[in-house]
Amino acid sequence: MFTIMAPVGVAKLHAQLFLLFLCLTLRAGMLQFAAATIQGYIGDRDMICPSVCRCDEDFIYCNDRGLSSIPSLPPSASVLYLQNNHINNPGLPTSLEHHLAVRVVYLYDNELDEFPLHLPPSVRELHLQDNNIRTIPRSALARMPLLEKLHLDDNSISTVSIEDQAFADNPRLRLLFLSRNHLSSIPSGLPASLEELRLDDNRISTIPTHAFRGLASLRCLVLDGNLLANQRIADDTFSRLSNLTELSLVRNSLQTPPVNLPSAHLQRLSLQDNALTHMPRGSLDGMRRLQRLDLSGNNLTTLPRGLFKDLESLGQLLVRGNPWHCGCNLRWLYDWLHARGNSITVRGLTCHGPDRVRDMALTDLTSEMEECEVVRTAPGTRDRVGGGGVDSSTTQTPPQGSLFTLRSKRPGLGLPDSGLDYTLSSSGVGKSLALNVKPLSHNSVRVTWSVAQPSSSFRLSWLRLGIGNAMGSITETLVRGDRREYLLTSLQPRSSYIICMVPLPASSESKGGISGDADSDESQVCAKAETSDLSPLEDEENKDSQEMTVLPLAGIIGGATAIVSLALIFSIFCWYGHRTGHLCPRDHYTRSSSRKSKTYDDYIESGTKKDNTILEIRGPGFQMTPMAACQPMQPKPLREDYIIHTIFPSNGTGLYKGANNVSNAGHGTNRGYREGGIPDIDYCYT
């Protein structure tokens, strides 16, 4: 019996153990499920987007919401759009620096007065433009060691408000925008990692040598809209920027491009809207990678030969807004553009002169450019001369009689004796100079020359021959050594001129005389030119212009004479009228036709007495005043007419009072009594 019951007890024990294990397993699963549920709830709560914002994964859009402070943000936020609000510095919570996933922050167009603190150290791009930030402290930037792009445009930052070495703790900063602030110089202590620097529309007037020291990585530099002039830029300022690819100096006061521009990698050069009058030869040398050159809005008239010799990659040439003089001085540019063909786009190369080619494109002047002659000046070299002149390294042709022009009765230039038969041609060749002259019109001659070796300056003289080759007046002028052409204007028609030139060494120019010496007389070269006669059309135009200039002057004189005459006649008439008494006194006038031309006393009509001759009376009384004779062209009457005025004292009492003495009856003045039926004027004749 015992042996049978033993297996039954073991089986029951096994069943109980199984049930216990099952209960423990279920309980553990429930606990795990509850923990997962609680954790998921907490995670969902952390991912909740602020109610005033819109969230798209890790992009938080809180812009244009009128916020004054930054709301609570989810920890996964990486890009914060907070622009166009009213957020100020107290509106930046300290908890913001714990959001380590934030990479980009847009805080522009807010109300920040100071550089924001408590920004996440993970920020790589920060937009703070359009605020009122005044200072850049080093401590604030040191909190963002990973910062790469910093936008501080349109703030109130000055040079002295940038702390010394403010960017020392930002070794990754590649882009810095400080446009439209109050900077007066280039900020110091810029990081060596900087690749793009924008300082346009500030007050920078001077750039010293050390301004860009250590910025070997800089590729783009924008200095538009400042106060830069050539005299305030150090010679080697830009030469340190060996990797520069874009340089913009728009809207400054430059007269020539800055010297020693970086040429190895430069691709875009913008010099528009300056005061450029001259592009020196060699200013663009070595710029083989230059793709875009903008010279618009300046005062350039020509460009020196060989200026573009190294611009192999130039694809855009913008030169509009310049008074280009399209003569033979630009023949080289004409040939260069035609050789490039469609590989270059030119905008604005429109001729401003001479008049016959005004408003025409230079590339269309085929027939005019073919008139330019070619002469050999030295073995292996050729220069174009004739028509409009040769190569000119300056842009403005000074007119005759410039500041360096002198007229003398005893010129130092040794001209040939007047008794000799002077048979010069239109060109002359000397030891070191070739001279060519060509009349352009009845009063102008273009002088061009070429030299075998450079000279510091030239002395140009021209002499008008009188009747029978008699000597006339001589005009001399000094021409800079880099010029190769000169335009003589205001000459006499149908006249012969002898034009001579002498190259002057540096010592001769420094000793200053325009008059020459024996050595210069030996090296002088002369040529002869004759101005043409006035054509009938030009003569008629001159007469018309003279008549047009005379007509306005005659009209002004005639008008002034007529005005003076009318004023004099009117004065005489008034004087005569007053003397004869035909004019009425000032205090009488004739009423309109509605009053039937009856003469009234204006002071009586208004109820006041403005005549100072009437004594003030404290009690009731009368006054007799003579009546003016207002009838013109009538003889004076033999009797005198008088008007008796009833004078009432200022307190309203008088000779007559009504039965009803009411304060507001309106009888306090002459007008009031008249309206009440009481007469106030009696006529009496004696």
XYZ file of C-alpha atoms in Angstrom:
686
model
C 0.000 0.000 0.000
C 2.843 2.356 0.816
C 4.636 1.587 -2.394
C 1.606 2.548 -4.464
C 1.102 5.960 -2.800
C 4.698 7.145 -3.264
C 4.550 7.923 -7.036
C 1.307 9.792 -6.568
C 2.906 12.260 -4.090
C 5.858 12.932 -6.356
C 3.585 13.787 -9.302
C 1.603 16.188 -7.181
C 4.782 17.909 -6.033
C 5.902 18.349 -9.631
C 2.596 19.957 -10.539
C 2.849 22.460 -7.733
C 6.379 23.427 -8.711
C 5.303 23.945 -12.320
C 2.469 26.240 -11.284
C 4.830 28.272 -9.109
C 7.314 28.689 -11.976
C 4.534 29.787 -14.316
C 3.332 32.441 -11.877
C 6.845 33.857 -11.480
C 7.337 34.008 -15.241
C 4.068 35.913 -15.785
C 4.890 38.350 -13.020
C 8.326 39.109 -14.485
C 6.785 39.771 -17.903
C 4.248 42.143 -16.453
C 6.941 44.055 -14.636
C 9.013 44.314 -17.801
C 6.019 45.510 -19.795
C 5.233 48.150 -17.203
C 8.821 49.382 -17.215
C 8.845 49.606 -21.000
C 5.572 51.480 -20.973
C 6.823 53.987 -18.441
C 10.077 54.484 -20.369
C 8.231 55.016 -23.641
C 5.938 57.524 -22.017
C 8.859 59.464 -20.696
C 10.573 59.355 -24.125
C 7.428 60.572 -25.862
C 7.122 63.358 -23.357
C 10.716 64.422 -24.101
C 10.004 64.531 -27.858
C 7.023 66.863 -27.527
C 7.354 69.940 -29.858
C 6.693 73.393 -28.316
C 3.115 74.445 -28.872
C 4.101 77.766 -30.501
C 6.531 76.129 -32.916
C 6.487 73.597 -35.715
C 8.830 70.622 -35.676
C 10.051 68.485 -38.529
C 12.192 65.755 -36.980
C 15.176 67.672 -35.543
C 14.320 70.973 -37.309
C 12.489 73.362 -34.961
C 10.641 76.250 -36.654
C 9.877 79.021 -34.132
C 10.424 81.952 -36.488
C 7.954 84.829 -36.996
C 6.020 83.979 -33.836
C 6.453 87.233 -31.911
C 8.409 85.413 -29.192
C 10.291 87.330 -26.519
C 12.062 84.230 -25.167
C 13.065 80.799 -26.414
C 10.610 78.031 -25.393
C 11.607 74.612 -24.077
C 13.126 72.555 -26.855
C 13.346 68.795 -27.355
C 16.830 67.382 -26.754
C 17.069 66.051 -30.302
C 16.814 69.519 -31.907
C 19.709 70.265 -34.276
C 18.584 73.323 -36.306
C 16.782 76.191 -34.535
C 14.867 78.755 -36.582
C 14.292 81.658 -34.151
C 14.570 84.643 -36.509
C 12.126 87.558 -36.861
C 10.999 87.597 -33.239
C 11.418 89.923 -30.260
C 13.933 87.795 -28.383
C 16.328 89.775 -26.185
C 19.269 88.655 -24.101
C 17.219 87.791 -20.999
C 15.063 85.622 -23.241
C 17.918 83.137 -23.773
C 17.567 80.432 -21.097
C 20.648 78.962 -19.451
C 19.305 75.481 -20.216
C 20.001 76.131 -23.894
C 23.673 75.260 -23.482
C 22.723 71.679 -22.511
C 21.248 70.925 -25.960
C 24.366 69.339 -27.371
C 22.726 68.281 -30.636
C 22.224 71.870 -31.886
C 24.395 72.676 -34.895
C 22.753 75.745 -36.535
C 21.018 78.676 -34.802
C 19.136 81.439 -36.636
C 18.665 84.432 -34.330
C 18.727 87.278 -36.836
C 16.255 90.172 -36.758
C 15.647 90.084 -33.013
C 16.337 92.511 -30.160
C 19.717 91.356 -28.903
C 21.910 94.100 -27.425
C 24.855 91.891 -26.495
C 26.501 88.825 -27.922
C 24.354 85.902 -26.689
C 25.647 83.689 -23.917
C 24.601 80.138 -22.956
C 24.558 78.937 -26.551
C 25.304 75.234 -27.032
C 29.010 74.471 -27.475
C 28.104 72.257 -30.422
C 27.024 75.225 -32.602
C 28.791 75.372 -35.953
C 26.773 78.096 -37.702
C 25.373 81.190 -35.952
C 23.246 83.918 -37.563
C 23.021 87.128 -35.508
C 22.537 89.763 -38.213
C 19.965 92.560 -37.886
C 20.278 93.009 -34.130
C 21.858 95.748 -32.049
C 24.949 93.907 -30.836
C 27.708 96.336 -29.861
C 30.556 94.156 -28.573
C 32.243 90.851 -29.388
C 33.694 89.407 -26.164
C 36.211 86.619 -26.268
C 34.466 84.756 -23.450
C 31.248 84.382 -25.448
C 33.016 83.035 -28.522
C 35.154 80.702 -26.416
C 31.983 78.775 -25.489
C 31.645 77.675 -29.131
C 34.981 76.101 -30.109
C 33.404 74.305 -33.104
C 32.041 77.507 -34.684
C 32.658 77.671 -38.455
C 30.318 80.419 -39.747
C 29.464 83.648 -37.921
C 27.079 86.236 -39.369
C 27.123 89.631 -37.619
C 25.847 91.901 -40.397
C 23.744 94.999 -39.639
C 24.725 95.498 -36.019
C 26.474 98.313 -34.125
C 29.936 96.819 -33.810
C 32.930 99.172 -33.901
C 36.606 98.348 -34.105
C 37.285 99.180 -30.455
C 34.332 97.060 -29.291
C 35.941 93.856 -30.574
C 37.966 92.417 -27.712
C 41.614 91.746 -28.402
C 42.128 88.184 -29.634
C 38.346 87.699 -29.623
C 38.575 84.859 -32.179
C 41.591 83.116 -30.648
C 39.459 80.239 -29.326
C 37.723 79.562 -32.644
C 40.293 77.662 -34.692
C 37.650 76.344 -37.113
C 36.078 79.695 -38.073
C 35.965 79.840 -41.879
C 33.400 82.558 -42.605
C 32.983 85.948 -40.890
C 30.445 88.547 -42.017
C 30.715 92.037 -40.469
C 28.954 94.048 -43.172
C 27.137 97.300 -42.382
C 28.613 97.963 -38.972
C 30.742 100.840 -37.636
C 34.235 99.493 -38.293
C 36.964 102.023 -39.007
C 39.761 99.502 -39.631
C 40.345 95.816 -40.261
C 39.721 93.821 -37.040
C 42.887 92.402 -35.534
C 43.451 88.871 -34.324
C 41.456 87.158 -37.080
C 41.885 83.366 -37.095
C 44.239 81.819 -39.637
C 41.493 79.398 -40.713
C 39.375 82.225 -42.185
C 38.390 81.676 -45.835
C 35.755 84.380 -46.436
C 35.712 87.862 -44.888
C 33.047 90.476 -45.660
C 33.580 94.013 -44.360
C 31.484 95.969 -46.854
C 29.613 99.198 -46.031
C 31.695 100.200 -43.045
C 33.953 103.216 -42.454
C 37.310 101.640 -43.214
C 39.665 104.249 -44.656
C 43.123 102.799 -44.017
C 44.620 99.341 -44.495
C 48.096 98.972 -42.968
C 50.678 96.405 -43.953
C 49.887 93.975 -41.147
C 46.087 94.055 -41.616
C 45.871 90.606 -43.265
C 48.914 89.025 -41.700
C 48.494 85.308 -41.144
C 45.399 84.947 -43.359
C 46.994 82.689 -45.935
C 43.778 80.644 -46.263
C 41.587 83.640 -47.155
C 39.855 83.125 -50.498
C 37.161 85.826 -50.621
C 37.580 89.417 -49.418
C 34.791 92.007 -49.802
C 35.546 95.661 -48.952
C 32.753 97.404 -50.860
C 31.360 100.755 -49.810
C 34.197 101.957 -47.590
C 36.441 105.045 -47.659
C 39.491 103.491 -49.266
C 41.888 105.563 -51.369
C 45.199 104.616 -52.958
C 47.212 106.761 -50.561
C 45.825 104.883 -47.532
C 46.521 101.328 -48.688
C 49.966 99.899 -48.000
C 51.819 98.627 -51.060
C 52.079 95.021 -49.921
C 48.678 94.817 -48.208
C 47.103 92.333 -50.608
C 50.271 90.543 -51.675
C 50.152 88.450 -48.486
C 46.841 86.882 -49.561
C 48.430 84.316 -51.830
C 45.310 82.093 -52.087
C 42.784 84.871 -52.714
C 40.302 84.005 -55.501
C 37.827 86.914 -55.192
C 38.539 90.565 -54.352
C 35.789 93.203 -54.361
C 36.589 96.907 -53.887
C 33.357 98.380 -55.217
C 32.195 101.902 -54.246
C 35.433 103.281 -52.879
C 37.640 106.207 -53.935
C 40.377 104.424 -55.858
C 42.002 106.211 -58.790
C 44.048 103.173 -59.857
C 43.914 99.519 -58.823
C 45.902 98.773 -55.653
C 49.456 97.718 -56.347
C 50.768 94.194 -55.849
C 47.428 92.445 -56.174
C 47.606 88.676 -55.640
C 47.663 87.170 -59.106
C 48.299 83.441 -58.700
C 44.729 82.313 -57.919
C 42.590 85.434 -58.408
C 39.436 84.648 -60.408
C 37.102 87.613 -59.795
C 38.192 91.262 -59.499
C 35.516 93.950 -58.946
C 36.568 97.613 -59.186
C 33.345 99.235 -60.335
C 31.984 102.558 -59.063
C 35.324 104.024 -58.039
C 37.182 107.011 -59.466
C 39.532 105.075 -61.747
C 41.142 107.318 -64.348
C 44.160 105.204 -65.128
C 44.985 101.505 -65.431
C 48.774 101.263 -65.152
C 50.560 98.911 -67.481
C 51.281 95.705 -65.612
C 48.540 96.113 -62.991
C 46.935 92.857 -64.185
C 50.082 90.921 -64.975
C 50.170 87.283 -63.932
C 46.393 86.925 -63.485
C 46.149 83.889 -65.726
C 43.162 82.483 -63.805
C 41.109 85.685 -63.799
C 37.624 84.920 -65.110
C 35.657 88.102 -64.375
C 36.854 91.731 -64.446
C 34.463 94.576 -63.652
C 35.608 98.163 -64.348
C 32.149 99.702 -64.698
C 31.197 103.139 -63.433
C 34.615 104.786 -63.553
C 36.296 107.532 -65.601
C 38.414 105.462 -67.968
C 38.892 106.654 -71.545
C 41.496 104.171 -72.737
C 43.544 101.168 -71.664
C 47.293 100.690 -72.170
C 48.569 98.190 -74.680
C 49.320 94.797 -73.194
C 47.093 95.238 -70.139
C 45.322 91.942 -70.861
C 48.323 89.977 -72.070
C 48.091 87.401 -69.240
C 44.293 87.184 -69.007
C 44.035 83.840 -70.732
C 40.957 82.694 -68.780
C 38.986 85.958 -68.864
C 35.376 85.211 -69.762
C 33.557 88.375 -68.619
C 34.694 91.960 -69.165
C 32.304 94.596 -67.762
C 33.261 98.195 -68.624
C 29.982 100.119 -68.938
C 29.711 103.647 -67.603
C 33.130 104.881 -68.803
C 33.785 107.680 -71.352
C 35.762 105.535 -73.801
C 37.700 107.388 -76.514
C 37.748 104.974 -79.431
C 40.749 106.026 -81.469
C 43.815 104.151 -82.569
C 44.766 104.036 -78.907
C 42.316 101.117 -78.577
C 43.276 99.351 -81.794
C 45.118 96.736 -79.762
C 41.971 96.038 -77.709
C 39.928 95.775 -80.888
C 42.332 93.144 -82.222
C 42.467 91.324 -78.884
C 38.679 91.027 -78.629
C 38.339 89.798 -82.208
C 41.042 87.213 -81.565
C 39.177 85.920 -78.505
C 35.931 85.626 -80.409
C 33.011 84.088 -78.528
C 35.143 82.957 -75.606
C 34.668 86.329 -73.872
C 31.557 88.352 -73.050
C 31.985 92.140 -73.137
C 29.438 94.543 -71.678
C 29.466 98.317 -72.050
C 32.442 98.961 -74.350
C 30.618 101.813 -76.079
C 32.453 104.782 -77.552
C 31.959 108.200 -76.016
C 34.208 109.935 -78.505
C 35.128 111.051 -81.110
C 31.739 112.346 -82.215
C 31.676 110.345 -85.425
C 31.725 107.050 -83.523
C 29.752 108.111 -80.442
C 27.450 105.393 -79.049
C 29.033 102.743 -81.258
C 30.586 99.547 -79.933
C 34.350 99.275 -80.266
C 34.071 95.870 -81.901
C 32.000 97.422 -84.721
C 34.620 100.006 -85.755
C 36.196 97.904 -88.474
C 36.651 100.648 -91.081
C 37.863 103.184 -88.524
C 40.467 100.821 -87.114
C 41.779 99.987 -90.577
C 42.808 103.633 -90.961
C 45.408 103.248 -88.214
C 48.881 103.029 -89.752
C 51.697 100.732 -88.679
C 55.292 101.964 -88.488
C 58.429 100.167 -87.357
C 60.033 101.922 -84.431
C 62.867 99.529 -83.589
C 64.156 96.199 -84.886
C 61.684 93.502 -83.953
C 59.068 95.927 -82.545
C 56.013 97.502 -84.148
C 53.668 100.218 -82.965
C 50.396 101.442 -84.356
C 50.177 105.166 -84.982
C 48.097 107.503 -87.050
C 44.424 108.347 -86.885
C 43.742 108.317 -83.224
C 47.249 107.826 -81.879
C 49.112 104.895 -80.500
C 49.285 103.064 -77.292
C 48.492 105.242 -74.332
C 49.013 104.138 -70.788
C 46.852 106.935 -69.485
C 43.138 107.363 -69.801
C 42.574 111.093 -70.099
C 44.098 113.175 -72.873
C 44.886 116.547 -71.294
C 43.624 119.463 -73.368
C 45.865 122.161 -74.718
C 46.828 124.652 -72.054
C 46.917 122.301 -69.082
C 48.563 123.108 -65.753
C 51.952 122.199 -67.227
C 51.588 124.428 -70.313
C 53.591 127.649 -70.610
C 53.509 130.323 -73.275
C 56.799 132.153 -73.673
C 58.068 134.906 -75.931
C 61.587 133.488 -75.903
C 61.199 129.728 -76.068
C 64.129 127.560 -75.145
C 63.397 125.063 -77.903
C 65.792 125.682 -80.755
C 63.591 125.785 -83.843
C 65.040 126.146 -87.341
C 65.778 129.548 -88.695
C 62.769 131.245 -90.241
C 64.719 132.048 -93.355
C 65.251 128.424 -94.235
C 62.935 126.412 -96.409
C 61.333 124.231 -93.757
C 60.029 121.137 -95.540
C 59.146 118.745 -92.728
C 56.773 115.853 -93.302
C 54.017 114.595 -91.010
C 56.479 112.305 -89.236
C 59.969 112.591 -87.868
C 62.490 110.044 -86.624
C 65.386 110.798 -84.304
C 67.964 108.795 -82.420
C 65.592 107.603 -79.736
C 62.175 108.925 -80.731
C 59.743 108.579 -83.644
C 57.139 111.351 -83.957
C 53.945 111.287 -86.001
C 51.317 114.019 -86.366
C 47.942 113.831 -88.044
C 45.325 116.585 -88.364
C 41.908 115.438 -87.168
C 39.844 118.532 -87.910
C 40.168 122.216 -88.700
C 41.311 122.954 -85.130
C 42.898 119.784 -83.738
C 45.988 117.657 -84.394
C 46.814 114.324 -82.800
C 50.456 113.802 -81.872
C 51.737 110.252 -81.333
C 55.211 108.979 -80.679
C 57.224 105.936 -79.736
C 60.586 105.713 -78.003
C 63.384 103.171 -78.026
C 64.055 103.544 -74.304
C 61.880 104.864 -71.461
C 62.004 108.519 -70.494
C 60.798 110.270 -67.368
C 58.940 112.952 -69.355
C 58.714 114.663 -72.741
C 58.748 118.294 -73.714
C 56.210 118.978 -76.452
C 56.280 122.302 -78.338
C 54.210 123.537 -81.232
C 54.672 126.679 -83.324
C 52.235 128.303 -85.684
C 53.967 129.670 -88.782
C 53.012 133.161 -89.832
C 52.810 134.623 -93.294
C 55.876 133.729 -95.287
C 57.038 131.188 -92.709
C 57.502 133.937 -90.121
C 57.692 132.716 -86.568
C 54.526 132.930 -84.516
C 53.809 132.118 -80.878
C 55.240 128.960 -79.338
C 53.450 126.791 -76.805
C 55.313 124.283 -74.670
C 54.081 121.626 -72.270
C 55.496 118.753 -70.244
C 54.072 115.293 -70.902
C 54.501 112.389 -68.514
C 56.892 109.677 -69.583
C 54.237 106.939 -69.668
C 52.151 108.720 -72.317
C 52.363 107.986 -76.013
C 49.844 110.441 -77.468
C 48.662 114.019 -77.084
C 45.774 115.910 -78.629
C 46.342 119.534 -79.689
C 43.073 121.467 -79.745
C 41.882 125.037 -80.303
C 44.219 125.502 -83.262
C 43.681 127.958 -86.088
C 42.125 126.687 -89.349
C 44.201 126.769 -92.546
C 47.418 127.132 -90.583
C 50.780 125.399 -90.615
C 52.270 124.128 -87.361
C 55.697 122.819 -86.508
C 55.467 120.265 -83.707
C 58.624 119.189 -81.887
C 59.301 116.791 -79.037
C 62.307 116.197 -76.799
C 62.660 113.318 -74.312
C 63.844 114.609 -70.952
C 65.944 112.533 -68.532
C 65.074 112.427 -64.845
C 67.771 114.949 -63.951
C 66.499 117.455 -66.466
C 62.950 117.202 -65.156
C 63.985 117.543 -61.544
C 65.866 120.727 -62.354
C 62.588 121.868 -63.634
C 62.914 123.925 -66.617
C 60.758 123.553 -69.597
C 63.392 125.317 -71.656
C 65.917 122.895 -73.080
C 69.684 122.597 -73.247
C 72.216 121.577 -75.840
C 71.721 117.839 -75.353
C 67.966 118.073 -75.671
C 68.260 120.175 -78.815
C 70.269 117.395 -80.407
C 67.632 114.760 -79.585
C 64.597 116.811 -80.578
C 62.369 115.502 -83.366
C 60.047 117.783 -85.350
C 57.184 117.265 -87.759
C 54.868 119.556 -89.664
C 51.064 119.576 -89.803
C 48.527 121.760 -91.563
C 45.003 122.209 -90.299
C 42.213 122.050 -92.815
C 39.794 124.765 -93.790
C 36.327 125.042 -92.344
C 33.847 123.156 -94.478
C 30.656 125.024 -95.495
C 28.644 122.814 -93.154
C 30.971 123.470 -90.223
C 31.020 127.193 -91.011
C 27.229 127.258 -91.042
C 27.117 125.298 -87.765
C 29.507 127.770 -86.164
C 27.378 130.676 -87.290
C 24.240 128.964 -86.005
C 25.896 128.260 -82.664
C 26.982 131.909 -82.405
C 23.465 133.051 -83.205
C 22.050 130.614 -80.646
C 24.406 131.954 -78.003
C 23.560 135.580 -78.877
C 19.772 135.088 -78.785
C 19.455 134.195 -75.069
C 21.707 137.115 -74.103
C 19.658 139.535 -76.192
C 16.436 138.213 -74.658
C 17.753 138.677 -71.132
C 18.905 142.246 -71.818
C 15.627 143.154 -73.523
C 13.520 141.705 -70.729
C 15.484 143.520 -68.066
C 15.154 146.816 -69.975
C 11.390 146.379 -70.320
C 10.950 145.644 -66.608
C 12.982 148.689 -65.597
C 11.015 150.902 -68.015
C 7.640 149.716 -66.696
C 8.750 150.236 -63.108
C 9.910 153.771 -63.908
C 6.645 154.691 -65.684
C 4.559 153.320 -62.828
C 6.597 155.266 -60.281
C 6.125 158.500 -62.211
C 2.373 157.922 -62.456
C 2.053 157.275 -58.727
C 4.130 160.330 -57.870
C 2.029 162.570 -60.132
C -1.232 161.218 -58.733
C -0.214 161.929 -55.168
C 0.965 165.435 -56.037
C -2.311 166.391 -57.770
C -4.511 164.727 -55.100
C -6.292 162.533 -57.651
C -5.711 159.426 -55.617
C -7.911 158.570 -52.632
C -6.418 158.409 -49.124
C -5.680 155.004 -47.729
C -8.547 155.086 -45.244
C -11.282 155.602 -47.897
C -12.306 153.309 -50.663
C -15.200 152.749 -53.021
C -17.435 149.855 -52.226
C -18.619 147.320 -54.762
C -21.597 147.781 -57.021
C -23.858 146.075 -54.492
C -23.414 149.135 -52.289
C -24.166 151.485 -55.259
C -20.704 153.082 -55.249
C -21.417 154.960 -52.040
C -18.352 156.223 -50.188
C -17.886 154.754 -46.740
C -15.424 155.155 -43.964
C -14.000 151.707 -43.398
C -13.280 152.340 -39.737
C -16.841 153.582 -39.166
C -18.226 150.520 -40.950
C -16.255 148.178 -38.691
C -17.312 150.045 -35.561
C -13.759 150.808 -34.457
C -11.586 153.907 -34.491
C -8.040 153.274 -35.595
C -7.019 156.874 -36.342
C -4.425 158.003 -33.829
C -5.403 161.642 -34.368
C -8.717 161.010 -32.593
C -8.343 161.623 -28.882
C -9.779 159.104 -26.521
C -12.851 160.497 -24.745
C -14.009 159.063 -21.435
C -17.521 160.535 -21.696
C -20.066 161.075 -24.475
C -19.107 163.665 -27.061
C -18.659 164.535 -30.739
C -15.798 164.852 -33.173
C -15.655 166.643 -36.502
C -13.444 165.163 -39.243
C -13.078 166.522 -42.789
C -14.471 164.405 -45.633
C -11.942 163.470 -48.295
C -12.603 164.439 -51.869
C -12.533 161.126 -53.691
C -13.784 162.262 -57.043
C -10.832 162.426 -59.405
C -10.399 165.180 -61.982
C -12.792 167.460 -60.024
C -11.768 170.852 -58.637
C -11.620 171.241 -54.890
C -14.896 172.595 -53.451
C -14.889 176.020 -51.908
C -16.716 174.742 -48.853
C -15.428 172.106 -46.475
C -17.551 169.091 -45.590
C -17.488 167.664 -42.109
C -18.856 164.507 -40.580
C -19.928 164.513 -36.974
C -19.258 161.175 -35.293
C -20.936 160.199 -32.136
C -18.253 158.918 -29.820
C -19.188 156.485 -27.114
C -16.976 155.739 -24.169
C -15.489 152.307 -23.702
C -17.877 151.343 -20.873
C -20.868 151.326 -23.197
C -22.561 154.543 -21.944
C -23.704 157.134 -24.462
C -26.101 159.940 -25.218
C -28.939 157.630 -26.044
C -30.131 154.631 -24.103
C -33.038 152.385 -24.833
C -35.869 151.684 -22.489
C -34.834 148.081 -22.038
C -31.342 148.154 -20.664
C -30.186 144.606 -21.411
C -26.530 143.714 -21.208
C -26.612 141.529 -24.278
C -28.599 143.861 -26.459
C -25.549 144.575 -28.543
C -25.581 148.361 -28.062
C -22.071 148.595 -26.681
C -20.590 149.798 -30.006
C -21.477 152.193 -32.806
C -22.657 149.232 -34.857
C -24.961 148.153 -32.065
C -26.641 151.528 -31.818
C -27.007 151.743 -35.568
C -28.768 148.402 -35.685
C -31.051 149.530 -32.850
C -32.356 152.424 -34.954
C -30.356 155.124 -33.194
C -28.394 157.364 -35.594
C -24.708 157.717 -34.909
C -23.634 159.995 -37.822
C -25.016 163.455 -38.585
C -23.965 165.528 -41.544
C -23.360 169.234 -41.149
C -22.241 171.645 -43.850
C -20.696 175.054 -43.199
